[in-house]
Amino acid sequence: MKISDVAKRTGLDAKTIRYYESIDLVDSPPRRENGYREYTEQGIQQLGFLRKARKFGFSINECRALLALWANPNRRSAEVHGLVTEKVRDIDVHILELKSMKKMLSDLLAQCPGDDSPSCAIISKLAAE
Amino acid sequence: MKISDVAKRTGLDAKTIRYYESIDLVDSPPRRENGYREYTEQGIQQLGFLRKARKFGFSINECRALLALWANPNRRSAEVHGLVTEKVRDIDVHILELKSMKKMLSDLLAQCPGDDSPSCAIISKLAAE
DNA sequence: CTTGACCTTATACTTACTATAAGGTTTACA
DNA sequence: TGTAAACCTTATAGTAAGTATAAGGTCAAG
């Protein structure tokens, strides 16, 4: 299977697939005589796994760990559990930060007339000592 | 005032201040005879403004626009209002994405034993077709 | 037989810094 | 007076996770 077909099937961009190969996140697939990459089911599965893991918010390095755990039949599910628990905590922190930013901005919005006048609580707040 | 003092006063790192100057986000301050940057109140105010705008989540380019609006006595507060409204929308989208990720991960966590066994709903989900 | 859609590589760009190297200056202290 | 720490300077490279571009080779259709 050629790279563009793999791209279609996995939902990844062909460039992204080459990029993952370049950083050794996935194995290099064999090549045809003309140099084109020829993917096996194995490689396609890996890329599909990556697609999903990335969508779940895991970083490339976390994906590396997850791929290794996936490949290891002696893995302890506790390890996966730990990794994911930490990721959920990260997400929580991130959400709280965003909520705080949103609240501050919304409060300021309510005080800014939003008309043709130059006076604006937002600018004032940013300029405040 | 020297750069490290400005850093202390604004809460920005000295390197960040030099970086902001290198991308023309702020005016280059005058120099002493020895080549050291000598900041005026003007420059310090700008940097303080940037610090706050960045903490509110504005990108460097949005900060550029905000700085211009701040400097413009004929600004229309509607412009600031629009910029901030859009930012709040961005934040909302981001929060929703994170919440969705969190929910999916939490659901999977509940199904993963988290013990010494290799079977794990998380890995299975990622590997699923 | 040529046009367009693929494929290849290498390189640069993106965001917003952060780190490093290699050197010059100033300040504190013995 | 010497020297060592703590500044300051610049230029360059690295980070995350791709995306874009250039320059070229290959393949299928009309």
Coordinates of C-alpha atoms (C1' of nucleotides) in Angstrom, one line a residue:
Chain A
M1 CA 0.0 0.0 0.0
K2 CA 1.4 3.4 -1.0
I3 CA 1.7 6.3 1.4
S4 CA -1.2 8.3 0.2
D5 CA -3.5 5.3 0.7
V6 CA -2.1 4.8 4.1
A7 CA -2.8 8.5 4.7
K8 CA -6.4 8.1 3.7
R9 CA -6.9 5.0 5.8
T10 CA -5.3 6.3 9.0
G11 CA -6.4 9.9 8.7
L12 CA -2.8 11.1 8.9
D13 CA -1.2 13.4 6.4
A14 CA 1.4 11.7 4.2
K15 CA 3.9 14.3 5.3
T16 CA 3.1 13.5 8.9
I17 CA 3.7 9.8 8.2
R18 CA 7.2 10.6 6.7
Y19 CA 7.8 12.9 9.7
Y20 CA 7.0 10.1 12.2
E21 CA 9.4 7.9 10.3
S22 CA 12.1 10.5 10.3
I23 CA 12.0 10.8 14.1
D24 CA 12.0 7.0 14.4
L25 CA 8.6 6.9 15.9
V26 CA 7.6 4.2 13.5
D27 CA 9.7 1.6 11.7
S28 CA 10.8 2.4 8.2
P29 CA 8.6 0.5 5.7
P30 CA 10.2 -1.5 2.9
R31 CA 10.6 0.2 -0.5
R32 CA 9.5 -0.8 -4.0
E33 CA 12.0 -0.9 -6.8
N34 CA 11.2 2.7 -7.7
G35 CA 11.9 3.8 -4.1
Y36 CA 8.3 4.3 -3.1
R37 CA 7.3 3.2 0.5
E38 CA 5.3 0.0 0.5
Y39 CA 3.4 -0.3 3.8
T40 CA 2.5 -3.6 5.4
E41 CA -0.5 -4.1 7.7
Q42 CA 1.9 -3.9 10.6
G43 CA 3.0 -0.4 9.8
I44 CA -0.5 0.7 9.0
Q45 CA -1.7 -0.5 12.4
Q46 CA 1.1 1.5 14.1
L47 CA 0.2 4.6 12.3
G48 CA -3.5 4.2 13.2
F49 CA -2.5 3.7 16.8
L50 CA -0.6 6.9 16.7
R51 CA -3.4 8.8 15.1
K52 CA -5.7 7.9 17.9
A53 CA -3.1 8.5 20.6
R54 CA -2.4 12.0 19.3
K55 CA -6.1 12.8 19.1
F56 CA -6.3 11.7 22.8
G57 CA -3.8 14.4 23.5
F58 CA -0.6 12.4 24.1
S59 CA 2.6 14.0 23.1
I60 CA 5.0 12.3 20.6
N61 CA 7.1 11.0 23.5
E62 CA 4.1 9.7 25.4
C63 CA 3.1 8.0 22.1
R64 CA 6.5 6.4 22.0
A65 CA 5.9 4.9 25.5
L66 CA 2.4 3.8 24.5
L67 CA 3.6 2.1 21.4
A68 CA 6.2 0.3 23.4
L69 CA 3.6 -0.8 25.9
W70 CA 1.3 -2.0 23.1
A71 CA 4.1 -4.0 21.6
N72 CA 5.1 -5.6 24.9
P73 CA 2.9 -8.7 25.8
N74 CA 4.3 -8.6 29.3
R75 CA 3.2 -5.0 30.0
R76 CA 1.6 -4.2 33.3
S77 CA -1.7 -2.4 32.8
A78 CA -0.7 -0.3 35.8
E79 CA 1.9 1.4 33.7
V80 CA -0.7 2.4 31.1
H81 CA -3.0 3.4 33.8
G82 CA -0.4 5.7 35.4
L83 CA 0.5 7.4 32.2
V84 CA -3.2 8.1 31.4
T85 CA -3.9 9.2 34.9
E86 CA -1.2 11.8 34.7
K87 CA -2.4 13.0 31.3
V88 CA -5.9 13.5 32.8
R89 CA -4.3 15.6 35.5
D90 CA -2.5 17.7 32.9
I91 CA -5.7 18.2 31.1
D92 CA -7.4 19.3 34.3
V93 CA -4.7 21.9 35.0
H94 CA -4.9 23.2 31.5
I95 CA -8.7 23.5 31.7
L96 CA -8.5 25.4 34.9
E97 CA -5.9 27.8 33.4
L98 CA -8.2 28.4 30.4
K99 CA -11.2 29.0 32.6
S100 CA -9.3 31.5 34.6
M101 CA -8.2 33.4 31.5
K102 CA -11.8 33.3 30.2
K103 CA -13.2 34.7 33.3
M104 CA -10.8 37.6 33.4
L105 CA -11.4 38.4 29.8
S106 CA -15.2 38.1 30.1
D107 CA -15.2 40.4 33.1
L108 CA -13.2 43.0 31.1
L109 CA -15.4 42.6 28.1
A110 CA -18.4 43.6 30.2
Q111 CA -16.7 46.8 31.1
C112 CA -15.5 47.8 27.6
P113 CA -18.1 49.8 25.7
G114 CA -17.2 48.3 22.3
D115 CA -18.1 51.5 20.4
D116 CA -16.3 54.3 18.6
S117 CA -14.9 55.7 21.8
P118 CA -11.2 55.0 22.7
S119 CA -11.8 54.4 26.4
C120 CA -11.5 50.7 27.1
A121 CA -11.2 48.7 30.4
I122 CA -9.2 46.0 28.7
I123 CA -6.5 48.3 27.5
S124 CA -6.5 50.0 30.9
K125 CA -6.1 46.8 32.6
L126 CA -3.2 45.7 30.5
A127 CA -1.5 49.0 30.9
A128 CA -2.0 49.2 34.7
E129 CA 1.0 49.1 36.9
Chain B
M1 CA 17.5 50.8 34.3
K2 CA 19.3 47.7 33.2
I3 CA 17.7 44.7 31.6
S4 CA 17.8 42.5 34.7
D5 CA 16.1 45.1 36.8
V6 CA 13.4 45.5 34.1
A7 CA 13.1 41.7 34.1
K8 CA 12.5 41.8 37.9
R9 CA 10.0 44.6 37.6
T10 CA 8.0 43.2 34.7
G11 CA 8.2 39.6 35.6
L12 CA 9.6 38.7 32.2
D13 CA 12.9 36.9 31.7
A14 CA 15.8 39.0 30.4
K15 CA 16.1 36.6 27.5
T16 CA 12.4 37.1 26.7
I17 CA 12.9 40.8 26.7
R18 CA 15.8 40.6 24.2
Y19 CA 13.7 38.2 22.2
Y20 CA 10.8 40.6 22.0
E21 CA 13.2 43.3 20.8
S22 CA 14.6 40.9 18.2
I23 CA 11.2 40.4 16.6
D24 CA 10.4 44.1 16.7
L25 CA 7.6 43.6 19.2
V26 CA 9.0 46.5 21.3
D27 CA 11.3 49.4 20.5
S28 CA 15.0 49.0 20.9
P29 CA 16.0 50.8 24.0
P30 CA 19.0 53.2 23.9
R31 CA 22.4 51.9 24.9
R32 CA 25.0 53.0 27.5
E33 CA 28.5 53.6 26.5
N34 CA 29.4 50.0 27.3
G35 CA 26.6 48.7 25.1
Y36 CA 24.2 47.7 27.8
R37 CA 20.6 48.4 27.2
E38 CA 19.3 51.3 29.3
Y39 CA 15.5 51.2 29.6
T40 CA 13.3 54.2 29.9
E41 CA 9.9 54.2 31.7
Q42 CA 8.3 54.0 28.2
G43 CA 9.9 50.7 27.4
I44 CA 9.3 49.3 30.8
Q45 CA 5.6 50.1 30.4
Q46 CA 5.4 48.3 27.1
L47 CA 7.1 45.3 28.5
G48 CA 4.7 45.2 31.5
F49 CA 1.8 45.5 29.1
L50 CA 3.1 42.5 27.1
R51 CA 3.6 40.4 30.2
K52 CA -0.1 40.9 31.1
A53 CA -1.4 40.4 27.6
R54 CA 0.6 37.1 27.3
K55 CA -0.8 35.9 30.6
F56 CA -4.3 36.6 29.3
G57 CA -3.5 34.2 26.5
F58 CA -2.9 36.6 23.6
S59 CA -0.5 35.4 21.0
I60 CA 2.5 37.5 20.1
N61 CA 0.7 38.8 17.0
E62 CA -2.4 39.6 19.0
C63 CA -0.1 41.4 21.4
R64 CA 1.2 43.4 18.5
A65 CA -2.3 44.5 17.6
L66 CA -3.1 45.3 21.3
L67 CA 0.1 47.4 21.6
A68 CA -0.9 49.4 18.5
L69 CA -4.4 50.0 19.9
W70 CA -3.0 51.0 23.2
A71 CA -0.7 53.5 21.5
N72 CA -3.4 54.9 19.3
P73 CA -5.5 57.6 21.1
N74 CA -8.1 57.5 18.3
R75 CA -8.7 53.7 18.8
R76 CA -12.2 52.5 18.7
S77 CA -12.9 50.4 21.8
A78 CA -15.1 48.2 19.5
E79 CA -11.8 46.9 17.9
V80 CA -10.4 45.8 21.3
H81 CA -13.8 44.4 22.1
G82 CA -13.8 42.3 18.9
L83 CA -10.3 41.0 19.4
V84 CA -11.1 39.9 23.0
T85 CA -14.4 38.4 22.1
E86 CA -12.7 36.2 19.5
K87 CA -10.1 35.2 22.0
V88 CA -12.8 34.2 24.5
R89 CA -14.4 32.1 21.7
D90 CA -11.0 30.4 21.0
I91 CA -10.7 29.6 24.7
D92 CA -14.1 28.1 24.7
V93 CA -13.4 25.9 21.8
H94 CA -10.1 24.8 23.4
I95 CA -11.9 24.0 26.7
L96 CA -14.5 21.9 24.9
E97 CA -11.7 19.9 23.2
L98 CA -9.9 19.3 26.4
K99 CA -13.1 18.3 28.2
S100 CA -13.9 15.8 25.4
M101 CA -10.4 14.3 25.7
K102 CA -10.7 14.1 29.4
K103 CA -14.0 12.3 29.3
M104 CA -12.7 9.7 26.8
L105 CA -9.6 9.1 28.9
S106 CA -11.5 8.9 32.1
D107 CA -13.9 6.4 30.7
L108 CA -11.0 4.2 29.5
L109 CA -9.3 4.6 32.8
A110 CA -12.3 3.1 34.6
Q111 CA -12.0 0.0 32.4
C112 CA -8.3 -0.5 32.8
P113 CA -7.5 -2.7 35.8
G114 CA -4.2 -0.9 36.5
D115 CA -2.6 -4.0 37.9
D116 CA 0.1 -6.5 36.9
S117 CA -1.9 -8.0 34.1
P118 CA -1.3 -6.9 30.5
S119 CA -4.9 -6.5 29.4
C120 CA -5.9 -2.9 29.2
A121 CA -8.9 -1.2 27.7
I122 CA -6.8 1.9 26.8
I123 CA -4.3 0.0 24.7
S124 CA -7.1 -1.9 23.1
K125 CA -9.0 1.2 22.2
L126 CA -5.9 2.8 20.6
A127 CA -5.2 -0.3 18.7
A128 CA -8.8 -0.8 17.5
E129 CA -9.5 -0.5 13.8
Chain C
dC1 C1' 3.6 12.2 -25.8
dT2 C1' 2.5 15.1 -22.7
dT3 C1' -0.2 16.5 -18.7
dG4 C1' -1.2 15.9 -14.0
dA5 C1' -1.0 13.3 -10.0
dC6 C1' 1.7 10.9 -7.6
dC7 C1' 6.4 9.8 -5.2
dT8 C1' 11.2 11.1 -3.4
dT9 C1' 14.7 14.0 -0.6
dA10 C1' 16.4 18.1 1.7
dT11 C1' 15.6 22.4 3.6
dA12 C1' 13.2 26.2 5.7
dC13 C1' 9.3 28.0 8.2
dT14 C1' 6.1 28.1 12.2
dT15 C1' 5.4 29.6 17.8
dA16 C1' 7.4 31.5 21.7
dC17 C1' 10.7 31.0 23.7
dT18 C1' 15.1 28.6 26.1
dA19 C1' 19.8 27.1 26.1
dT20 C1' 24.5 27.4 24.8
dA21 C1' 28.9 29.3 23.5
dA22 C1' 32.2 32.7 23.7
dG23 C1' 33.3 36.8 25.0
dG24 C1' 33.3 41.8 27.4
dT25 C1' 32.1 44.6 31.9
dT26 C1' 31.2 45.6 36.5
dT27 C1' 31.1 44.8 41.3
dA28 C1' 32.5 42.8 45.7
dC29 C1' 35.8 41.2 48.5
dA30 C1' 40.4 39.8 50.4
Chain D
dT1 C1' 45.6 45.1 43.3
dG2 C1' 43.9 40.8 41.9
dT3 C1' 40.4 37.9 41.0
dA4 C1' 36.1 35.7 41.0
dA5 C1' 31.2 36.2 40.7
dA6 C1' 27.7 38.2 38.5
dC7 C1' 26.4 40.8 35.2
dC8 C1' 26.1 42.2 30.1
dT9 C1' 26.6 41.4 24.8
dT10 C1' 25.9 38.7 20.3
dA11 C1' 25.1 34.6 17.5
dT12 C1' 23.6 30.1 17.0
dA13 C1' 20.9 26.0 17.8
dG14 C1' 17.4 23.5 20.1
dT15 C1' 12.4 22.7 21.6
dA16 C1' 7.2 20.4 19.7
dA17 C1' 4.9 18.8 16.0
dG18 C1' 4.4 19.4 12.2
dT19 C1' 3.7 22.3 7.5
dA20 C1' 5.5 24.4 3.3
dT21 C1' 8.6 24.7 -0.4
dA22 C1' 11.9 23.4 -3.9
dA23 C1' 13.6 20.4 -7.2
dG24 C1' 13.4 16.4 -9.1
dG25 C1' 11.8 11.2 -10.4
dT26 C1' 7.7 8.1 -11.7
dC27 C1' 3.4 6.6 -13.3
dA28 C1' -1.3 6.5 -15.5
dA29 C1' -4.7 8.6 -18.7
dG30 C1' -6.0 10.7 -22.8

